[in-house]
Amino acid sequence: MADEALPEIRWRDVNKLLARPGNIVAPTFAHSPQLRDDLGKYVRVLVVGAGGLGCELLKDLALMGFQNIDVIDMDTIEVSNLNRQFLFRLQDVGKSKAEVAAKRVMQRVSGVTIVPHFCRIEDKDIEFYNNFQIIVLGLDSIEARSYINSVACSFLEYDDNDNPIEETVKPMVDGGTEGFKGHARVIMPGTTPCFECTIWLFPPQVKFPLCTLAETPRTAAHCIEYAHLIRWDEVHSGKAFDADNPEHMQWVYSEAVKRADLFGITGVTYSLTQGVVKNIIPAIASTNAIISAACALETFKLVSGCSKTLSNYLTYNGLDGIHIKATDFVREKDCLVCGPGTLIELETSVTLLQFIESLAEHPKLLISKPSITYRGNNLYMQAPPILEEMTRSNLRLPLFNLMDKVPKGTVHVSGSTDKDGKRTSCLRKLRVVFKGVDGIVDMDVAGGS
Amino acid sequence: MATEAKTKYDRQLRIWGEQGQSALEKASICLLNCGPTGSEALKNLVLGGIGSVTVVDGSKVEAFDLGNNFMLDQESLGQSKAKCVSAFLQELNDAVKAKFVEESPETLIETKPSFFTQFTLVIATQLLDRYLLKLDKICWQANVILVVARSYGLTGLVRISMKEHDVIESKPDHFLDDLRLHNPWPELKEYAHTFDLNVKTPVVHKHIPYIVILINIAEEWANTHGGSLPSTRQEKRDFKDQVKAHMLNLDEENYKEAMDASFKVSAPRGISSHLLQIINDSAAEVDSTSSDFWVLVAALKEFIENEGDGEPPLEGSIPDMTSLTDYYINLQKIYQAKAESDCLAMEQRVRNILKRIGRDPESISKASIKNFCKNARKLFVCRYRQLEDEYNTPVLPELQKYLTDEDYSFAVGFYILLRAVDRFAANYNRFPGMFDGDMDEDISWLKTIAVGILNDLGFHGSTIPEDLINEMCRFGGAELHAVAALIGGIASQEVIKLVTKQFVPLTGTFIFNGIDQKSQVLPF
Ligand SMILES: [Zn+2]
């Protein structure tokens, strides 16, 4: 990739916005002919997801002048991706999405470096995510969004007046689509609502009651879920159902047909069986392109300051004409994730082990198996075994001592919690205050309030 | 459809079905100018399996094309842009025929208007309005759909031009189920009467479908209210309480569903004003030149006035509801039977009308009639104005309203300014702000032109915000990739709706506002 041969004239159009002064720009905007180059050289962007949105995002960001991009995705390419994930071809089926996507964009847009990460988002250290100035999310799962959100918010620190400290703000841009509909949003932790502040925008999926499936089925979907959730276990004792195994799917389909016939229900098809069992969300190229482009444009504006930015949640609906709406949602003041942290008062004698045990019972937290860090130091790590062994001796020491005997401080806790009956990874910030310890200057008293 | 194609297109087949897919596969699309806006629009269509695409562009690839167009790379430098873009598109999907014509769209419009008549649809991107006006006339005359897409700095527009677009499968997101609880037909009533709401067996009581519950309680109500159903707010509340009073305990799901749906018994009889407008349209007075759609509408009108007794044919499907399997299946059959007999009556009328206007009575298939009946309440007729009309006879009061509405001020400003930059280009052979040195001069010239356009439209003394004029000059005609991908994406989505004849396409002009994302559709 002999990119040096390509002169800056390539960026003629982008430079119209970056090199010239403007009337409607961010207060921080410093127009300069050098700005595009700086954007390319010094800004690192992380794209989470290399699927329908991710492919588009990588292309869009590379062609808006970003040249240091990482992409993370654990999935491999399937045939049903090819109607929209335009970086993949039939011969790529089975390969890593992140790796193929990175390679294809690098082949076409010279000068851009895209580092693929073929792994789960939880496999990366928290610090990995701190390498990026901005994180762009192209995901289809609520759990994954929630996790990245909690990671980005964990970097956020507040000053003594509970105002977010600017250098610790990790902006996120998030997109999502379903059929002809989608959303794009900008999250500035501490200022605009984080994913968790507006979690009600993503209601959990409604499941059929088991008694309906077992006793009073009425629809094709009921018959399919009966075969999938009840009949499978009755027949295949102990063998786990695998939705990606065509034989398993075929079995569920034929069982569903039998059940439907028994009750006089119509409409069971193989395609519907797949849709119900895998909870398939319809997806098309155009909506992904629209939402990704909106996300890439917001990323470009946020980083460069060359215009205003979306404030802060855009919805797109193309079912009946074109409806685009921007809604200015407000932050949840007491949000557990993007707020200053849950306040915990402790005696100075409490050991790390006692502290860890108390987190599982804390009604707002309910975190089990937590790892604890303080100012980037591991106080206790559940995994990997070698780190666990190295930090195990801390468990019997008082937390007060481990935190350098400060009167108050923020610790980060990562563990798992129960959400709608599902174990999910979570990351929480706790503000620990030790009882009966005064700092050299008590800020509150000194402030005279 | 082959298994591989079925798997490849699975996620979209769940949206528009095999019928929609086959319509896409039959369509031939022509793209004018293959910058990023046009290339991205085609990319989305090629991935989805459109029949054929023909890329028309007369230019050669230059260095700055590599900064905004993914379909071009270093090796394309100096080559025909149309050829390179078409080659990349072909790589995306070998089921699509990707062709190119190395010729400037402007020249084709001026010298070879017949070229355009071979296509289903033309997507015109980054085309100056004087050519668009000519192209629009050509397409209008040849019944070729025209989709206009333009990216310009942080703004842009999408517009559709054609005489008329009729939609049977509009597939709205939320639409009231067609249950006729306010007006049950005899068989449905009879079935409801076979239930005793005061049955003591709890398992039966909590499995009576809410349709049955509501029909019976509505009848009780009518008997004590002189034959009328609840209509005032208080009556509706009282009715709901009456439903609640039948509950044996408060966790009976079927009664909860009945309470949630209780407002449905108060639905007004007859058809919506939207549908009334369609059946009263002069196009519903059919002759041998009428389209199938209007023949079906004519039959629908007759049906509503006769067998329908004011109602359209029954849709025939019911939503899932708490019920014993048998009760539910019986209800389903009753709804289906009524839908079938309505459809049969419609079919009779369609055949008679066809005979009357001198067409083959069998020329509209039974399946089409059935599909029409299922969607009769959701029909859509989109009519468009010719571009020339939009330019010469603006909708004054509408425009006035939007000019002074804060939510729309950027969008209307961009609408005027997008015209102004074309007029500027016609006068000075470049876009305002294209070159750094001319900036101040260009700003004042663009302002003069914009005020001139407002005057032409009849708005004397109106102005466009100064900031917006400045920004428009700053854009200097730039085609940013992200904006192009968004505008191209929207254009392709509209093409899909137009070609599949499913969902409702844009009417009016979509104005993209990339500054704060408050984009708008202006109704002209
Ligand atoms: Zn929050």
CSV table of C-alpha atoms in Angstrom, one decimal, chain B residues 39-407:
chain,number,residue,atom,x,y,z
B,39,SER,CA,-22.4,4.5,-6.1
B,40,GLU,CA,-23.6,3.9,-2.6
B,41,ALA,CA,-27.2,3.9,-3.7
B,42,LEU,CA,-26.5,1.2,-6.3
B,43,LYS,CA,-24.3,-0.8,-3.9
B,44,ASN,CA,-27.3,-1.3,-1.6
B,45,LEU,CA,-29.5,-2.4,-4.5
B,46,VAL,CA,-26.9,-4.7,-6.0
B,47,LEU,CA,-26.5,-6.4,-2.6
B,48,GLY,CA,-30.2,-6.9,-2.4
B,49,GLY,CA,-30.3,-8.6,-5.9
B,50,ILE,CA,-31.7,-5.9,-8.2
B,51,GLY,CA,-32.1,-7.2,-11.8
B,52,SER,CA,-29.6,-4.9,-13.6
B,53,VAL,CA,-27.8,-1.6,-13.1
B,54,THR,CA,-26.5,0.7,-15.8
B,55,VAL,CA,-23.9,3.3,-14.6
B,56,VAL,CA,-23.8,6.5,-16.7
B,57,ASP,CA,-20.8,8.8,-16.2
B,58,GLY,CA,-18.5,10.4,-18.6
B,59,SER,CA,-15.6,11.4,-16.3
B,60,LYS,CA,-12.3,9.8,-15.6
B,61,VAL,CA,-11.2,8.9,-12.0
B,62,GLU,CA,-9.1,11.7,-10.4
B,63,ALA,CA,-7.2,11.8,-7.1
B,64,PHE,CA,-9.9,13.4,-5.2
B,65,ASP,CA,-12.4,10.7,-6.1
B,66,LEU,CA,-10.3,8.3,-4.0
B,67,GLY,CA,-11.1,10.4,-1.0
B,68,ASN,CA,-14.8,9.8,-1.0
B,69,ASN,CA,-15.6,6.8,-3.2
B,70,PHE,CA,-15.1,3.3,-2.0
B,71,MET,CA,-15.7,1.7,-5.4
B,72,LEU,CA,-12.6,3.4,-6.8
B,73,ASP,CA,-9.0,2.7,-5.8
B,74,GLN,CA,-5.5,3.7,-6.8
B,75,GLU,CA,-5.6,1.5,-9.9
B,76,SER,CA,-8.7,3.2,-11.2
B,77,LEU,CA,-6.8,6.6,-11.5
B,78,GLY,CA,-7.3,7.9,-15.0
B,79,GLN,CA,-9.8,5.3,-16.0
B,80,SER,CA,-13.5,5.6,-16.8
B,81,LYS,CA,-15.3,6.1,-13.5
B,82,ALA,CA,-18.4,4.4,-14.8
B,83,LYS,CA,-16.4,1.3,-15.8
B,84,CYS,CA,-14.6,1.1,-12.5
B,85,VAL,CA,-17.7,1.5,-10.4
B,86,SER,CA,-19.6,-1.0,-12.5
B,87,ALA,CA,-16.8,-3.5,-12.1
B,88,PHE,CA,-16.8,-3.2,-8.3
B,89,LEU,CA,-20.6,-3.5,-8.2
B,90,GLN,CA,-20.4,-6.7,-10.3
B,91,GLU,CA,-18.0,-8.2,-7.7
B,92,LEU,CA,-20.7,-7.7,-5.0
B,93,ASN,CA,-23.3,-10.0,-6.5
B,94,ASP,CA,-23.0,-12.1,-9.7
B,95,ALA,CA,-26.7,-12.5,-9.9
B,96,VAL,CA,-27.0,-8.8,-11.0
B,97,LYS,CA,-26.1,-7.5,-14.4
B,98,ALA,CA,-23.8,-4.5,-14.0
B,99,LYS,CA,-23.4,-2.4,-17.1
B,100,PHE,CA,-21.9,1.0,-17.8
B,101,VAL,CA,-22.1,3.8,-20.4
B,102,GLU,CA,-19.1,6.1,-20.6
B,103,GLU,CA,-21.0,9.3,-21.5
B,104,SER,CA,-22.0,12.4,-19.6
B,105,PRO,CA,-25.6,12.3,-18.4
B,106,GLU,CA,-26.0,15.9,-19.5
B,107,THR,CA,-25.2,14.9,-23.1
B,108,LEU,CA,-27.5,11.9,-23.1
B,109,ILE,CA,-30.3,14.1,-21.8
B,110,GLU,CA,-29.7,16.7,-24.5
B,111,THR,CA,-29.1,14.4,-27.4
B,112,LYS,CA,-30.6,11.0,-26.7
B,113,PRO,CA,-33.7,11.2,-24.6
B,114,SER,CA,-34.9,7.8,-25.9
B,115,PHE,CA,-32.0,6.2,-24.0
B,116,PHE,CA,-33.9,6.5,-20.7
B,117,THR,CA,-37.1,4.7,-21.8
B,118,GLN,CA,-35.5,1.2,-21.4
B,119,PHE,CA,-35.3,1.5,-17.6
B,120,THR,CA,-37.7,0.8,-14.8
B,121,LEU,CA,-36.2,3.6,-12.8
B,122,VAL,CA,-33.6,6.3,-13.1
B,123,ILE,CA,-31.5,7.6,-10.1
B,124,ALA,CA,-30.2,11.0,-11.0
B,125,THR,CA,-27.4,12.1,-8.6
B,126,GLN,CA,-25.5,15.4,-8.4
B,127,LEU,CA,-27.3,16.7,-11.5
B,128,LEU,CA,-27.9,20.5,-11.9
B,129,ASP,CA,-31.5,21.4,-11.9
B,130,ARG,CA,-31.7,22.6,-15.5
B,131,TYR,CA,-30.8,19.1,-16.6
B,132,LEU,CA,-33.1,17.6,-14.0
B,133,LEU,CA,-36.0,19.5,-15.4
B,134,LYS,CA,-35.4,18.1,-18.8
B,135,LEU,CA,-34.8,14.6,-17.6
B,136,ASP,CA,-38.0,14.7,-15.6
B,137,LYS,CA,-40.0,15.5,-18.7
B,138,ILE,CA,-38.4,12.6,-20.5
B,139,CYS,CA,-39.1,10.2,-17.7
B,140,TRP,CA,-42.6,11.5,-17.0
B,141,GLN,CA,-43.6,10.9,-20.7
B,142,ALA,CA,-42.0,7.4,-20.8
B,143,ASN,CA,-43.5,6.4,-17.4
B,144,VAL,CA,-40.0,5.8,-16.0
B,145,ILE,CA,-39.7,6.5,-12.3
B,146,LEU,CA,-37.2,9.2,-11.4
B,147,VAL,CA,-35.4,9.4,-8.1
B,148,VAL,CA,-33.4,12.5,-7.5
B,149,ALA,CA,-30.5,12.4,-5.0
B,150,ARG,CA,-28.1,15.2,-4.1
B,151,SER,CA,-25.3,15.5,-1.5
B,152,TYR,CA,-23.9,18.9,-0.9
B,153,GLY,CA,-21.6,19.5,2.1
B,154,LEU,CA,-23.6,18.7,5.2
B,155,THR,CA,-26.9,18.9,3.4
B,156,GLY,CA,-28.6,17.1,0.5
B,157,LEU,CA,-32.0,16.1,-0.8
B,158,VAL,CA,-34.0,13.1,-2.1
B,159,ARG,CA,-37.1,13.5,-4.2
B,160,ILE,CA,-39.3,11.2,-6.3
B,161,SER,CA,-40.9,12.1,-9.5
B,162,MET,CA,-43.6,10.0,-11.3
B,163,LYS,CA,-47.3,10.4,-12.1
B,164,GLU,CA,-48.7,8.1,-9.6
B,165,HIS,CA,-47.6,5.2,-7.3
B,166,ASP,CA,-50.3,2.9,-5.9
B,167,VAL,CA,-49.6,0.7,-2.9
B,168,ILE,CA,-51.6,-2.3,-1.9
B,169,GLU,CA,-49.2,-3.7,0.7
B,170,SER,CA,-48.3,-0.6,2.6
B,171,LYS,CA,-47.4,-2.8,5.7
B,172,PRO,CA,-47.9,-0.2,8.4
B,173,ASP,CA,-46.2,-0.7,11.7
B,174,HIS,CA,-49.3,-0.3,13.9
B,175,PHE,CA,-52.7,-0.9,12.5
B,176,LEU,CA,-55.8,-1.9,14.3
B,177,ASP,CA,-56.8,-5.5,13.8
B,178,ASP,CA,-59.9,-6.0,11.7
B,179,LEU,CA,-62.0,-7.7,14.4
B,180,ARG,CA,-65.5,-6.1,13.8
B,181,LEU,CA,-66.2,-6.1,17.5
B,182,HIS,CA,-68.4,-3.0,17.0
B,183,ASN,CA,-70.3,-4.7,14.2
B,184,PRO,CA,-70.1,-8.6,14.4
B,185,TRP,CA,-71.7,-10.5,11.6
B,186,PRO,CA,-74.2,-13.3,12.4
B,187,GLU,CA,-71.9,-16.3,12.4
B,188,LEU,CA,-69.5,-14.5,14.8
B,189,LYS,CA,-72.3,-13.5,17.1
B,190,GLU,CA,-73.7,-17.0,17.1
B,191,TYR,CA,-70.4,-18.4,18.1
B,192,ALA,CA,-70.0,-15.9,20.9
B,193,HIS,CA,-73.4,-16.9,22.2
B,194,THR,CA,-72.3,-20.5,22.7
B,195,PHE,CA,-70.2,-19.2,25.6
B,196,ASP,CA,-71.5,-18.5,29.1
B,197,LEU,CA,-69.3,-15.8,30.6
B,198,ASN,CA,-70.5,-16.9,34.1
B,199,VAL,CA,-69.2,-20.3,33.7
B,200,LYS,CA,-67.8,-21.5,37.1
B,201,THR,CA,-65.0,-23.8,35.9
B,202,PRO,CA,-61.9,-21.5,36.4
B,203,VAL,CA,-59.9,-23.1,33.6
B,204,VAL,CA,-62.6,-22.4,31.1
B,205,HIS,CA,-63.4,-19.0,32.5
B,206,LYS,CA,-59.8,-17.8,32.1
B,207,HIS,CA,-59.5,-19.2,28.6
B,208,ILE,CA,-62.5,-17.6,26.8
B,209,PRO,CA,-61.0,-15.5,24.0
B,210,TYR,CA,-61.4,-11.7,24.5
B,211,ILE,CA,-63.2,-11.4,21.2
B,212,VAL,CA,-66.0,-13.6,22.6
B,213,ILE,CA,-66.0,-11.7,25.9
B,214,LEU,CA,-66.3,-8.3,24.3
B,215,ILE,CA,-69.0,-9.3,21.8
B,216,ASN,CA,-71.2,-10.7,24.6
B,217,ILE,CA,-70.7,-7.8,27.0
B,218,ALA,CA,-71.2,-5.3,24.2
B,219,GLU,CA,-74.5,-7.0,23.5
B,220,GLU,CA,-75.4,-6.8,27.2
B,221,TRP,CA,-74.6,-3.1,27.1
B,222,ALA,CA,-76.6,-2.4,23.9
B,223,ASN,CA,-79.6,-4.1,25.4
B,224,THR,CA,-79.6,-1.7,28.4
B,225,HIS,CA,-78.6,1.4,26.3
B,226,GLY,CA,-81.3,1.5,23.6
B,227,GLY,CA,-79.2,-0.5,21.2
B,228,SER,CA,-76.2,1.8,21.1
B,229,LEU,CA,-72.6,1.0,22.1
B,230,PRO,CA,-70.5,3.1,24.5
B,231,SER,CA,-69.5,6.3,22.9
B,232,THR,CA,-68.7,9.0,25.5
B,233,ARG,CA,-65.6,8.8,27.7
B,234,GLN,CA,-67.7,8.0,30.7
B,235,GLU,CA,-69.5,5.3,28.9
B,236,LYS,CA,-66.3,3.8,27.7
B,237,ARG,CA,-65.0,3.8,31.3
B,238,ASP,CA,-68.2,2.2,32.5
B,239,PHE,CA,-68.0,-0.4,29.8
B,240,LYS,CA,-64.5,-1.3,30.8
B,241,ASP,CA,-65.7,-1.6,34.4
B,242,GLN,CA,-68.4,-3.9,33.3
B,243,VAL,CA,-65.8,-6.1,31.6
B,244,LYS,CA,-63.8,-6.1,34.8
B,245,ALA,CA,-66.8,-7.1,36.9
B,246,HIS,CA,-66.8,-10.4,35.1
B,247,MET,CA,-63.4,-11.4,36.3
B,248,LEU,CA,-63.2,-14.2,38.8
B,249,ASN,CA,-59.8,-13.0,39.9
B,250,LEU,CA,-57.5,-10.2,38.8
B,251,ASP,CA,-54.8,-12.3,37.1
B,252,GLU,CA,-57.1,-13.7,34.3
B,253,GLU,CA,-55.1,-12.7,31.2
B,254,ASN,CA,-58.0,-13.0,28.8
B,255,TYR,CA,-60.0,-10.4,30.8
B,256,LYS,CA,-57.0,-8.1,31.0
B,257,GLU,CA,-56.7,-8.4,27.2
B,258,ALA,CA,-60.5,-7.7,26.9
B,259,MET,CA,-60.1,-4.6,29.0
B,260,ASP,CA,-57.2,-3.4,27.0
B,261,ALA,CA,-59.2,-4.0,23.8
B,262,SER,CA,-62.5,-2.7,25.1
B,263,PHE,CA,-62.2,0.6,23.2
B,264,LYS,CA,-62.5,-1.5,20.0
B,265,VAL,CA,-66.3,-2.0,20.5
B,266,SER,CA,-66.7,1.8,20.2
B,267,ALA,CA,-64.9,2.0,16.8
B,268,PRO,CA,-67.0,4.0,14.3
B,269,ARG,CA,-68.7,1.9,11.6
B,270,GLY,CA,-67.6,2.3,8.0
B,271,ILE,CA,-64.3,3.2,6.4
B,272,SER,CA,-61.6,5.7,7.2
B,273,SER,CA,-61.6,9.1,5.6
B,274,HIS,CA,-58.3,8.0,3.9
B,275,LEU,CA,-60.0,5.1,2.2
B,276,LEU,CA,-63.1,7.2,1.4
B,277,GLN,CA,-60.9,9.6,-0.5
B,278,ILE,CA,-59.4,6.7,-2.6
B,279,ILE,CA,-62.8,5.1,-3.5
B,280,ASN,CA,-64.1,8.6,-4.4
B,281,ASP,CA,-61.1,9.4,-6.6
B,282,SER,CA,-62.1,10.1,-10.2
B,283,ALA,CA,-59.6,7.4,-11.3
B,284,ALA,CA,-62.0,4.8,-9.7
B,285,GLU,CA,-64.4,5.6,-12.6
B,286,VAL,CA,-62.7,3.0,-14.7
B,287,ASP,CA,-62.4,2.4,-18.4
B,288,SER,CA,-60.3,0.2,-20.7
B,289,THR,CA,-57.2,2.2,-20.0
B,290,SER,CA,-57.4,1.9,-16.2
B,291,SER,CA,-54.8,0.1,-14.2
B,292,ASP,CA,-55.6,-3.1,-12.3
B,293,PHE,CA,-55.3,-1.2,-9.1
B,294,TRP,CA,-58.1,1.2,-10.0
B,295,VAL,CA,-60.3,-1.7,-11.3
B,296,LEU,CA,-59.9,-3.3,-7.9
B,297,VAL,CA,-60.7,0.0,-6.2
B,298,ALA,CA,-63.8,0.3,-8.4
B,299,ALA,CA,-64.9,-3.1,-7.2
B,300,LEU,CA,-64.1,-2.2,-3.6
B,301,LYS,CA,-66.3,0.8,-3.9
B,302,GLU,CA,-69.2,-1.3,-5.1
B,303,PHE,CA,-68.6,-3.9,-2.4
B,304,ILE,CA,-68.6,-1.3,0.3
B,305,GLU,CA,-71.9,0.1,-1.0
B,306,ASN,CA,-73.5,-3.3,-1.3
B,307,GLU,CA,-72.5,-6.6,0.4
B,308,GLY,CA,-70.1,-4.7,2.7
B,309,ASP,CA,-72.9,-2.6,4.2
B,310,GLY,CA,-70.4,0.2,4.6
B,311,GLU,CA,-67.4,-1.9,5.5
B,312,PRO,CA,-64.5,-3.2,3.3
B,313,PRO,CA,-63.9,-6.9,2.9
B,314,LEU,CA,-62.8,-8.5,6.1
B,315,GLU,CA,-59.0,-9.0,6.5
B,316,GLY,CA,-59.6,-12.5,8.0
B,317,SER,CA,-56.7,-12.8,10.4
B,318,ILE,CA,-56.8,-12.4,14.2
B,319,PRO,CA,-54.0,-11.7,16.6
B,320,ASP,CA,-52.9,-14.3,19.2
B,321,MET,CA,-54.9,-14.1,22.4
B,322,THR,CA,-55.3,-16.1,25.6
B,323,SER,CA,-57.6,-18.9,24.8
B,324,LEU,CA,-58.0,-22.7,24.7
B,325,THR,CA,-56.6,-24.0,21.4
B,326,ASP,CA,-60.1,-25.1,20.2
B,327,TYR,CA,-61.8,-21.8,20.9
B,328,TYR,CA,-59.0,-19.9,19.1
B,329,ILE,CA,-59.0,-22.2,16.1
B,330,ASN,CA,-62.8,-22.0,15.8
B,331,LEU,CA,-62.6,-18.2,15.9
B,332,GLN,CA,-59.9,-18.2,13.3
B,333,LYS,CA,-62.1,-20.4,11.0
B,334,ILE,CA,-65.0,-18.0,11.4
B,335,TYR,CA,-62.9,-15.0,10.5
B,336,GLN,CA,-61.4,-16.8,7.5
B,337,ALA,CA,-64.7,-18.0,6.2
B,338,LYS,CA,-66.1,-14.5,6.3
B,339,ALA,CA,-63.0,-13.1,4.6
B,340,GLU,CA,-63.3,-15.8,1.9
B,341,SER,CA,-67.0,-15.0,1.2
B,342,ASP,CA,-66.2,-11.3,1.1
B,343,CYS,CA,-63.3,-12.0,-1.4
B,344,LEU,CA,-65.7,-14.1,-3.5
B,345,ALA,CA,-68.1,-11.2,-3.7
B,346,MET,CA,-65.2,-8.9,-4.6
B,347,GLU,CA,-64.1,-11.3,-7.3
B,348,GLN,CA,-67.5,-11.3,-8.9
B,349,ARG,CA,-67.5,-7.5,-9.0
B,350,VAL,CA,-64.0,-7.4,-10.4
B,351,ARG,CA,-64.9,-9.8,-13.2
B,352,ASN,CA,-68.0,-7.9,-14.0
B,353,ILE,CA,-66.2,-4.6,-14.2
B,354,LEU,CA,-63.5,-6.1,-16.4
B,355,LYS,CA,-66.2,-7.4,-18.7
B,356,ARG,CA,-67.9,-4.0,-18.7
B,357,ILE,CA,-64.8,-2.1,-19.7
B,358,GLY,CA,-64.0,-4.5,-22.4
B,359,ARG,CA,-61.1,-6.4,-20.8
B,360,ASP,CA,-60.6,-10.1,-20.3
B,361,PRO,CA,-62.6,-10.9,-17.1
B,362,GLU,CA,-59.9,-13.3,-16.0
B,363,SER,CA,-57.1,-10.8,-16.5
B,364,ILE,CA,-56.8,-10.1,-12.8
B,365,SER,CA,-55.8,-13.2,-10.9
B,366,LYS,CA,-57.7,-14.6,-7.9
B,367,ALA,CA,-54.5,-14.3,-5.8
B,368,SER,CA,-54.2,-10.6,-6.6
B,369,ILE,CA,-57.9,-10.0,-5.6
B,370,LYS,CA,-57.3,-11.9,-2.4
B,371,ASN,CA,-54.2,-9.9,-1.6
B,372,PHE,CA,-56.1,-6.7,-2.4
B,373,CYS,CA,-58.9,-7.7,0.0
B,374,LYS,CA,-56.5,-8.5,2.8
B,375,ASN,CA,-55.0,-5.0,2.5
B,376,ALA,CA,-58.1,-3.0,1.4
B,377,ARG,CA,-58.0,-0.8,4.5
B,378,LYS,CA,-54.4,0.1,4.0
B,379,LEU,CA,-54.3,1.2,0.4
B,380,PHE,CA,-52.1,4.1,-0.5
B,381,VAL,CA,-52.1,6.4,-3.6
B,382,CYS,CA,-49.1,8.6,-3.9
B,383,ARG,CA,-49.3,11.4,-6.5
B,384,TYR,CA,-46.4,13.6,-7.4
B,385,ARG,CA,-45.9,16.9,-9.1
B,386,GLN,CA,-43.7,17.3,-12.0
B,387,LEU,CA,-40.4,19.1,-11.1
B,388,GLU,CA,-41.3,21.9,-13.4
B,389,ASP,CA,-44.5,22.5,-11.4
B,390,GLU,CA,-42.6,22.5,-8.2
B,391,TYR,CA,-40.3,25.1,-9.6
B,392,ASN,CA,-42.9,27.3,-11.2
B,393,THR,CA,-45.9,27.0,-9.0
B,394,PRO,CA,-44.8,26.7,-5.4
B,395,VAL,CA,-47.3,25.9,-2.7
B,396,LEU,CA,-47.1,29.4,-1.2
B,397,PRO,CA,-49.0,29.1,2.0
B,398,GLU,CA,-47.2,25.8,2.9
B,399,LEU,CA,-43.8,27.3,2.2
B,400,GLN,CA,-44.7,30.4,4.2
B,401,LYS,CA,-45.7,28.2,7.2
B,402,TYR,CA,-42.4,26.3,7.1
B,403,LEU,CA,-40.3,29.5,6.6
B,404,THR,CA,-41.4,30.8,9.9
B,405,ASP,CA,-41.4,27.4,11.8
B,406,GLU,CA,-38.2,27.1,13.9
B,407,ASP,CA,-38.0,23.3,13.5
